[in-house]
PDB file of C-alpha atoms in Angstrom:
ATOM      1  CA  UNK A   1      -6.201  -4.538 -22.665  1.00 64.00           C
ATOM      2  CA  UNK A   2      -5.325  -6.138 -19.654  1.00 88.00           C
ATOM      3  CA  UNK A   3      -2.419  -4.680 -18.785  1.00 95.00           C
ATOM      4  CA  UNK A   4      -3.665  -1.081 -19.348  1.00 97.00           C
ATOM      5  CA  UNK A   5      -6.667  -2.434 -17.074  1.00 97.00           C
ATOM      6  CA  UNK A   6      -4.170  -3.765 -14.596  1.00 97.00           C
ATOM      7  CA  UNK A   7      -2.236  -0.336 -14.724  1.00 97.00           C
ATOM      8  CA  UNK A   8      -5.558   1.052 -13.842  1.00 98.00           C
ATOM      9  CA  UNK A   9      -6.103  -1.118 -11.060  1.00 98.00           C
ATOM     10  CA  UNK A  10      -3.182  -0.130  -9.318  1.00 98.00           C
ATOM     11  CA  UNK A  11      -3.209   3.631  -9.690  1.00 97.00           C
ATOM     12  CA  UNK A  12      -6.907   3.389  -8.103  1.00 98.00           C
ATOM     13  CA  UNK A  13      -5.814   0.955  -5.191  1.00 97.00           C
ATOM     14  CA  UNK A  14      -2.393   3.616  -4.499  1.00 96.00           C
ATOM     15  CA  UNK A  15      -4.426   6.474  -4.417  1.00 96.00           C
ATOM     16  CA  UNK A  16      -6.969   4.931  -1.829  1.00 97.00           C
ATOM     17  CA  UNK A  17      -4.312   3.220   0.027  1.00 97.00           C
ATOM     18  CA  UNK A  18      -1.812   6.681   0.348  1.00 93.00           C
ATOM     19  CA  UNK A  19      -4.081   8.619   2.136  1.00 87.00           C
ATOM     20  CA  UNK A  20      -4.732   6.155   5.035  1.00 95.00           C
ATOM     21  CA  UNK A  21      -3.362   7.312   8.485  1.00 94.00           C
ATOM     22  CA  UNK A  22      -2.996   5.042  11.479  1.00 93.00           C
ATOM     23  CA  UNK A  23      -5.907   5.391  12.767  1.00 95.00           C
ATOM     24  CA  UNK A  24      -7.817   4.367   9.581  1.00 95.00           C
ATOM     25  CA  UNK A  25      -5.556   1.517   9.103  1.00 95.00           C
ATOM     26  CA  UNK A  26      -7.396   0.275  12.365  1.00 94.00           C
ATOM     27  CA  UNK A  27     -10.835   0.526  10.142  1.00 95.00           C
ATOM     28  CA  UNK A  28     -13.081  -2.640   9.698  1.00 93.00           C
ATOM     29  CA  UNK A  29     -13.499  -3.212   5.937  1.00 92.00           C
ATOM     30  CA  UNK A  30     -16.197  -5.804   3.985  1.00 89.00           C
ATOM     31  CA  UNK A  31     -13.526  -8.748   4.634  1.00 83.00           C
ATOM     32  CA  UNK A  32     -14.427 -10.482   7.475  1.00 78.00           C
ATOM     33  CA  UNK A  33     -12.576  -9.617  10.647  1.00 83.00           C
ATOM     34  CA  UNK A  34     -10.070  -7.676   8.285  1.00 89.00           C
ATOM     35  CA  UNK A  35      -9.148  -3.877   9.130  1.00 94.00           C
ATOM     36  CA  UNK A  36      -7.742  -1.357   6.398  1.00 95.00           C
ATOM     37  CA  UNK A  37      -4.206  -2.494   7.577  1.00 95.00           C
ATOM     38  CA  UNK A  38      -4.566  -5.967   7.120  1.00 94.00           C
ATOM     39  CA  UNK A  39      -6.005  -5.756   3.836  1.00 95.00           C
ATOM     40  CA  UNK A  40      -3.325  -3.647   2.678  1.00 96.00           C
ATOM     41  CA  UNK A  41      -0.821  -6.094   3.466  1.00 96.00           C
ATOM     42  CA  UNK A  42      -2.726  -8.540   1.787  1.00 95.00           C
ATOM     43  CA  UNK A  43      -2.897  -6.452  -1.404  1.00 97.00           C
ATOM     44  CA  UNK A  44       1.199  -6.308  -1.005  1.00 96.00           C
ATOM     45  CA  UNK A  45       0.663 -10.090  -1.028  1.00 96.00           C
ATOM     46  CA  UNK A  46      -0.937  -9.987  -4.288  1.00 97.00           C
ATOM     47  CA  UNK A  47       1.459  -8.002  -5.953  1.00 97.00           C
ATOM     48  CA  UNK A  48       4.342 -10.197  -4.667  1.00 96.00           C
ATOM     49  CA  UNK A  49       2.413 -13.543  -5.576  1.00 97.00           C
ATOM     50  CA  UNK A  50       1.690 -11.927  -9.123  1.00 97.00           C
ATOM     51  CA  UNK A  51       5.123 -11.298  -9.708  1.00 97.00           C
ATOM     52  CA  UNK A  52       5.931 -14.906  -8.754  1.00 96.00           C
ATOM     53  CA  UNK A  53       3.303 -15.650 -11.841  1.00 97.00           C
ATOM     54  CA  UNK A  54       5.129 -13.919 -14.483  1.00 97.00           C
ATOM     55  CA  UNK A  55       8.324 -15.242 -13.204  1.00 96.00           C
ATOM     56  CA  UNK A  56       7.749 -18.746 -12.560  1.00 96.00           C
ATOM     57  CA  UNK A  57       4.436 -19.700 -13.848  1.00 95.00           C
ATOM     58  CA  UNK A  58       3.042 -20.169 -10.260  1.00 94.00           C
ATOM     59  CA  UNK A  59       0.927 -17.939  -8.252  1.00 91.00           C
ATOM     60  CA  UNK A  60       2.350 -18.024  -4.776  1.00 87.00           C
ATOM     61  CA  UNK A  61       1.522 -15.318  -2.212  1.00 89.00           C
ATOM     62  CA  UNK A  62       4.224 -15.208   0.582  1.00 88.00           C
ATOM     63  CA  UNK A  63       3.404 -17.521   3.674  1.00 89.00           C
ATOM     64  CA  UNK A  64       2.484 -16.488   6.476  1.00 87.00           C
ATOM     65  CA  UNK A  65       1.034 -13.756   4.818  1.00 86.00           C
ATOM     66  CA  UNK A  66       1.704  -9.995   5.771  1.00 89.00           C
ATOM     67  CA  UNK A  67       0.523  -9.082   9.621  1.00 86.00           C
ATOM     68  CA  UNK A  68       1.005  -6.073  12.115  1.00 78.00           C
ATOM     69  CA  UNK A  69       4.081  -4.392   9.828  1.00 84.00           C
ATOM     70  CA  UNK A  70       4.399  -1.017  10.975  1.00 85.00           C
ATOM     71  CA  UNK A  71       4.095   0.516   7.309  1.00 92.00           C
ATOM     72  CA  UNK A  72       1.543  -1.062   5.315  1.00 94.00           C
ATOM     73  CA  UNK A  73       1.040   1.686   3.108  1.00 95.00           C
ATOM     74  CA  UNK A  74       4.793   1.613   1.982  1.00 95.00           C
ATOM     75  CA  UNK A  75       4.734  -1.478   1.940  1.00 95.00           C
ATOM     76  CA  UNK A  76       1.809  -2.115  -0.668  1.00 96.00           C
ATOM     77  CA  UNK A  77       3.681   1.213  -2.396  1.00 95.00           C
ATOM     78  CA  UNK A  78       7.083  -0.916  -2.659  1.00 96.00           C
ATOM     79  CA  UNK A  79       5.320  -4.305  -3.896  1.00 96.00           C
ATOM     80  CA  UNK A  80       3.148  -2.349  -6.620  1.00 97.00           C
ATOM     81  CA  UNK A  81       5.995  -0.735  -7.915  1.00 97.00           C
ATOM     82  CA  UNK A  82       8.377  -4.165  -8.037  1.00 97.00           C
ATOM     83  CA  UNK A  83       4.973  -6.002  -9.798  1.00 97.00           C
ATOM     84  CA  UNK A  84       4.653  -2.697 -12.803  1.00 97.00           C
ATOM     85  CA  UNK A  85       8.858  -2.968 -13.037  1.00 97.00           C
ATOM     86  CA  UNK A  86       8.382  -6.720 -13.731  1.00 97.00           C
ATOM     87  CA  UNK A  87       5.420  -6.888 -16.087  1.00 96.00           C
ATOM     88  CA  UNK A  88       7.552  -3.908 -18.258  1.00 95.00           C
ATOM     89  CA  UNK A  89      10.326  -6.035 -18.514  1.00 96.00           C
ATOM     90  CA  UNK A  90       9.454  -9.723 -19.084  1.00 95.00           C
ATOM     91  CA  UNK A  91       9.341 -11.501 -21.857  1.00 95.00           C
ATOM     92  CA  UNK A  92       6.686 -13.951 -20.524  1.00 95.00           C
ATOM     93  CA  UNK A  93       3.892 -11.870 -22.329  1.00 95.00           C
ATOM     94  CA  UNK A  94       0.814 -14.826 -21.484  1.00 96.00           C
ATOM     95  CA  UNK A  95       1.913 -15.121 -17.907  1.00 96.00           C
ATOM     96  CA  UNK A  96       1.606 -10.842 -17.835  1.00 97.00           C
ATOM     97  CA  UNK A  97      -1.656 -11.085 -18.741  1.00 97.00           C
ATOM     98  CA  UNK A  98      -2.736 -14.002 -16.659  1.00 96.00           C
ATOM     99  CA  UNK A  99      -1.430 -11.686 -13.878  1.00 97.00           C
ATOM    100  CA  UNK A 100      -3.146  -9.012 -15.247  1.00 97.00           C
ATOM    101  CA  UNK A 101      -6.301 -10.255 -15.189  1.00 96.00           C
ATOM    102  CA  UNK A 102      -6.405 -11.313 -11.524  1.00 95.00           C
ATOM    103  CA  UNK A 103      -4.685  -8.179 -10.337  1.00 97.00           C
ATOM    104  CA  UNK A 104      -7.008  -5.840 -12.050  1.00 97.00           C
ATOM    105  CA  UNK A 105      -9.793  -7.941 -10.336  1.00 96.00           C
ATOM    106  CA  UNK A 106      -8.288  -7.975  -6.889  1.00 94.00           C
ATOM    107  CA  UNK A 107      -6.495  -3.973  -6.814  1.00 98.00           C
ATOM    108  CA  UNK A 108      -9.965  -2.652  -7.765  1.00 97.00           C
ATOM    109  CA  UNK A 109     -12.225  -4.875  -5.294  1.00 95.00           C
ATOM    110  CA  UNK A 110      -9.341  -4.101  -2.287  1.00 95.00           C
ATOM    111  CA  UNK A 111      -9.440  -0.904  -3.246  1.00 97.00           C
ATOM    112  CA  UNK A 112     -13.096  -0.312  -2.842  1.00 96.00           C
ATOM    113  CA  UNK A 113     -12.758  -2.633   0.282  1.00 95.00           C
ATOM    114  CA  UNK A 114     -10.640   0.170   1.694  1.00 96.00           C
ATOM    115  CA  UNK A 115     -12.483   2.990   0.569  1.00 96.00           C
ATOM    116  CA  UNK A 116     -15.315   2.242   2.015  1.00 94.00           C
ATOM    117  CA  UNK A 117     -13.930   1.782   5.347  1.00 94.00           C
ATOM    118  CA  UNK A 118     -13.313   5.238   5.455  1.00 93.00           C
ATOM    119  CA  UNK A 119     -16.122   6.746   3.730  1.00 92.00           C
ATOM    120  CA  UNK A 120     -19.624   4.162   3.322  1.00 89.00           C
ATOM    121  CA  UNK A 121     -20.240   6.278   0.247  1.00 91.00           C
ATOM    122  CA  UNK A 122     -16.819   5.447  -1.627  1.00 94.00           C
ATOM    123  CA  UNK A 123     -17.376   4.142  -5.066  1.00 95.00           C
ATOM    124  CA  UNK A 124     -15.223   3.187  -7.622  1.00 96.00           C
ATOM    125  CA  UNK A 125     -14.454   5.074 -10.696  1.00 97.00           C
ATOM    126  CA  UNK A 126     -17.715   3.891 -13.397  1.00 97.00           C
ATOM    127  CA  UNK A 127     -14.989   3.385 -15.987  1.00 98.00           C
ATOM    128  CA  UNK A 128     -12.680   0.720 -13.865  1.00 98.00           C
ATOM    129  CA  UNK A 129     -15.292  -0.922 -12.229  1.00 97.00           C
ATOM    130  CA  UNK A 130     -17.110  -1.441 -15.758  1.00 97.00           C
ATOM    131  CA  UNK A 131     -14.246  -2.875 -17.285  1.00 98.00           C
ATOM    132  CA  UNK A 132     -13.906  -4.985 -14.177  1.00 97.00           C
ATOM    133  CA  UNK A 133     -16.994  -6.642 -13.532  1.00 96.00           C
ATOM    134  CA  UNK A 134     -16.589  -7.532 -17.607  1.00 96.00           C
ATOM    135  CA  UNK A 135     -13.852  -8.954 -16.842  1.00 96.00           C
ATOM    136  CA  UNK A 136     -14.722 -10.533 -13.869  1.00 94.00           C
ATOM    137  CA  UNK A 137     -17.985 -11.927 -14.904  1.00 93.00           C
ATOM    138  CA  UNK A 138     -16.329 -13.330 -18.215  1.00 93.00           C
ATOM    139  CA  UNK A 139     -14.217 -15.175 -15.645  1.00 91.00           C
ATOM    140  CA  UNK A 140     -15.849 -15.997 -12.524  1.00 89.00           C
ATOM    141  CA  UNK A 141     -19.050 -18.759 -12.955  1.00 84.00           C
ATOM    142  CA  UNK A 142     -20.698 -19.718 -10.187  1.00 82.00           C
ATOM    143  CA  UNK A 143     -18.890 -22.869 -10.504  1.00 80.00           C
ATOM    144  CA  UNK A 144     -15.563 -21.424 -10.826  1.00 77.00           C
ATOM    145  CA  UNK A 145     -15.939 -19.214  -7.247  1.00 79.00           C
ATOM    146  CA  UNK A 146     -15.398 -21.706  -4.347  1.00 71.00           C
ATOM    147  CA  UNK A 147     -13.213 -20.283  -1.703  1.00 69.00           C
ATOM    148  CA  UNK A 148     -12.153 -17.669  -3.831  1.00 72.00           C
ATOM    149  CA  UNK A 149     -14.470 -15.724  -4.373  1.00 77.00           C
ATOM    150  CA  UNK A 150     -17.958 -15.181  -2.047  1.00 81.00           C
ATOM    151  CA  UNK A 151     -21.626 -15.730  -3.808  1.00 83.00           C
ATOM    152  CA  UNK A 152     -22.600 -12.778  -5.888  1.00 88.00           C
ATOM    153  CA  UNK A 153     -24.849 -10.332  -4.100  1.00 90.00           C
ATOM    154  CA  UNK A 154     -28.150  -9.217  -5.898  1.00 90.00           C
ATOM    155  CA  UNK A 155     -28.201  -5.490  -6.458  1.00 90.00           C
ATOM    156  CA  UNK A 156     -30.662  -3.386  -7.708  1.00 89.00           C
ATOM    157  CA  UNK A 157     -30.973  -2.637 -11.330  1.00 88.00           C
ATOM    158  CA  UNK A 158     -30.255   0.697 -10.961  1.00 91.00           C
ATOM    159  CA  UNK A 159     -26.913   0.202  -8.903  1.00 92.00           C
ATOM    160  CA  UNK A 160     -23.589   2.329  -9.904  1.00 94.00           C
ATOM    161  CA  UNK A 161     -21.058   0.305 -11.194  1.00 96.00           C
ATOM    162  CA  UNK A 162     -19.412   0.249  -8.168  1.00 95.00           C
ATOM    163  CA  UNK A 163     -22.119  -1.620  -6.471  1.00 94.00           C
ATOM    164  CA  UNK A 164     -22.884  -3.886  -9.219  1.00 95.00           C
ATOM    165  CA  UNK A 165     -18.849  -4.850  -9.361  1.00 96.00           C
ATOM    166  CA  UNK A 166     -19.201  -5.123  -5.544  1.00 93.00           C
ATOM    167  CA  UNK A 167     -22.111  -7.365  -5.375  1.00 93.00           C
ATOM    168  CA  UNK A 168     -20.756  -9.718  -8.189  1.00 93.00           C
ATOM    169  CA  UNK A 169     -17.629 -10.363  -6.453  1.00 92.00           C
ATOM    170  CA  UNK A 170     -19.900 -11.257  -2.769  1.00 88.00           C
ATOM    171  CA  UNK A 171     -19.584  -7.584  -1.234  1.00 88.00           C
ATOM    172  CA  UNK A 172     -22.457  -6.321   0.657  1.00 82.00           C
ATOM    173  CA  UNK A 173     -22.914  -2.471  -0.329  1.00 77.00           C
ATOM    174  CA  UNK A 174     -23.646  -1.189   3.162  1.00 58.00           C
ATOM    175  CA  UNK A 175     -22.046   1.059   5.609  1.00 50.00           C
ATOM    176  CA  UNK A 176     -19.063   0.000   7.523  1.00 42.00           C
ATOM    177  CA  UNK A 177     -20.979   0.415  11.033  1.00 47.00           C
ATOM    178  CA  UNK A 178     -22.428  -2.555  10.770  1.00 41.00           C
ATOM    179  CA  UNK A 179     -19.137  -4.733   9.862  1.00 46.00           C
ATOM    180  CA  UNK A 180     -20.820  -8.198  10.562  1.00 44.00           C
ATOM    181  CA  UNK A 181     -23.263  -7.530   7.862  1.00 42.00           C
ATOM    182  CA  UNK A 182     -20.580  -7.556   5.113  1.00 44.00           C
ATOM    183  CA  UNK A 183     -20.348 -11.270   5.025  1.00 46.00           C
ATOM    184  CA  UNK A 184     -17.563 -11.635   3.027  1.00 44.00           C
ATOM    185  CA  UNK A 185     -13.912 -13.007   3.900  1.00 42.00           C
ATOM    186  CA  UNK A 186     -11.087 -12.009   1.845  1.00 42.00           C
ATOM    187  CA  UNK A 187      -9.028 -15.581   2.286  1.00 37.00           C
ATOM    188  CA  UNK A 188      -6.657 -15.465  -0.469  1.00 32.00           C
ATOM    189  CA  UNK A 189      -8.933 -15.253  -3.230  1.00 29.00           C
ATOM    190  CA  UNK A 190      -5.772 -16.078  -5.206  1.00 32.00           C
ATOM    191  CA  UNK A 191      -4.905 -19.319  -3.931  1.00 30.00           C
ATOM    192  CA  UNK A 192      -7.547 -21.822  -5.934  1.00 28.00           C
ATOM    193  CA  UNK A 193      -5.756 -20.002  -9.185  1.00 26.00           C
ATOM    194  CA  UNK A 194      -2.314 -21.770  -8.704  1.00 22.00           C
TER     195      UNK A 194
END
């Protein structure tokens, strides 16, 4: 299940990252003094430092992370495709799914980080962001989130699964003109999982 949720993941994150010009890469996004571009690199990050996982058994994004490359969107393209070759060829079948999970958790909250920079009504698709927040909240105590991961967000009880997802994992469902309100800063949510 993972893997099919990770696959998921990924195909939502490329098709909201490919259709980002320059301009929008300039966007501010719910991370905290992060544009479009920068969390694009940082979502190449991921992919790298999940592909470390399976191979090594260590999550380790690349330091310094991604800044300012000209190309973040074929960048991101190049790293996702690396991080599916890997998980369809190795053998190390618990550290694929230990990437899995925290990929399918971090492509599909990037992903809606970046689509609503461009459009404040972007939501993610009910099915991925249902299987996400299950996974997510069978992962993520309040105990567990530390720097990782901001406070979850109450949302109303009649919130999409987009917003619920979002306000579990410290996102602020409001529009993008008011980018101080998101309170939430995307430092590596990956790094407390080494």
């Amino acid at each position: 299940m993972s893997l099919e949720l990770l696959r998921r993941a990924m195909e939502y994150a490329e098709t909201v990252v490919c259709d980002l010009t320059s301009d929008d890469l300039r966007l501010p996004t719910p991370c905290d003094e992060w544009d479009a571009g920068r969390v694009v690199l940082h979502l190449a990050d991921v992919a790298d430092g999940l592909i470390a996982l399976v191979e090594t058994g260590d999550l380790a994004l690349p330091e310094p992370a991604r800044a300012d490359d000209p190309d973040p969107v074929s960048i991101v393209g190049e790293s996702l495709t690396r991080l599916a070759a890997t998980l369809s060829t190795t053998s190390e079948k618990e550290r694929a799914q230990a990437a899995a999970r925290a990929g399918a958790i971090e492509f599909t909250m990037h992903g809606w980080d970046i689509g609503v920079a461009r459009d404040s009504d972007h939501l993610t698709p009910a099915d991925l962001a249902n299987d996400v927040w299950a996974l997510a909240s069978s992962l993520i105590t309040d105990d567990a989130r530390g720097s990782n991961f901001a406070s979850a967000v109450d949302v109303p009880a009649t919130a999409t699964p987009s917003d619920r997802l979002a306000g579990f994992l410290g996102r602020q469902t409001v529009p993008v003109s008011a980018p101080s309100s998101w309170g939430v800063s995307p430092k590596s949510r990956l790094e407390g999982r080494r």
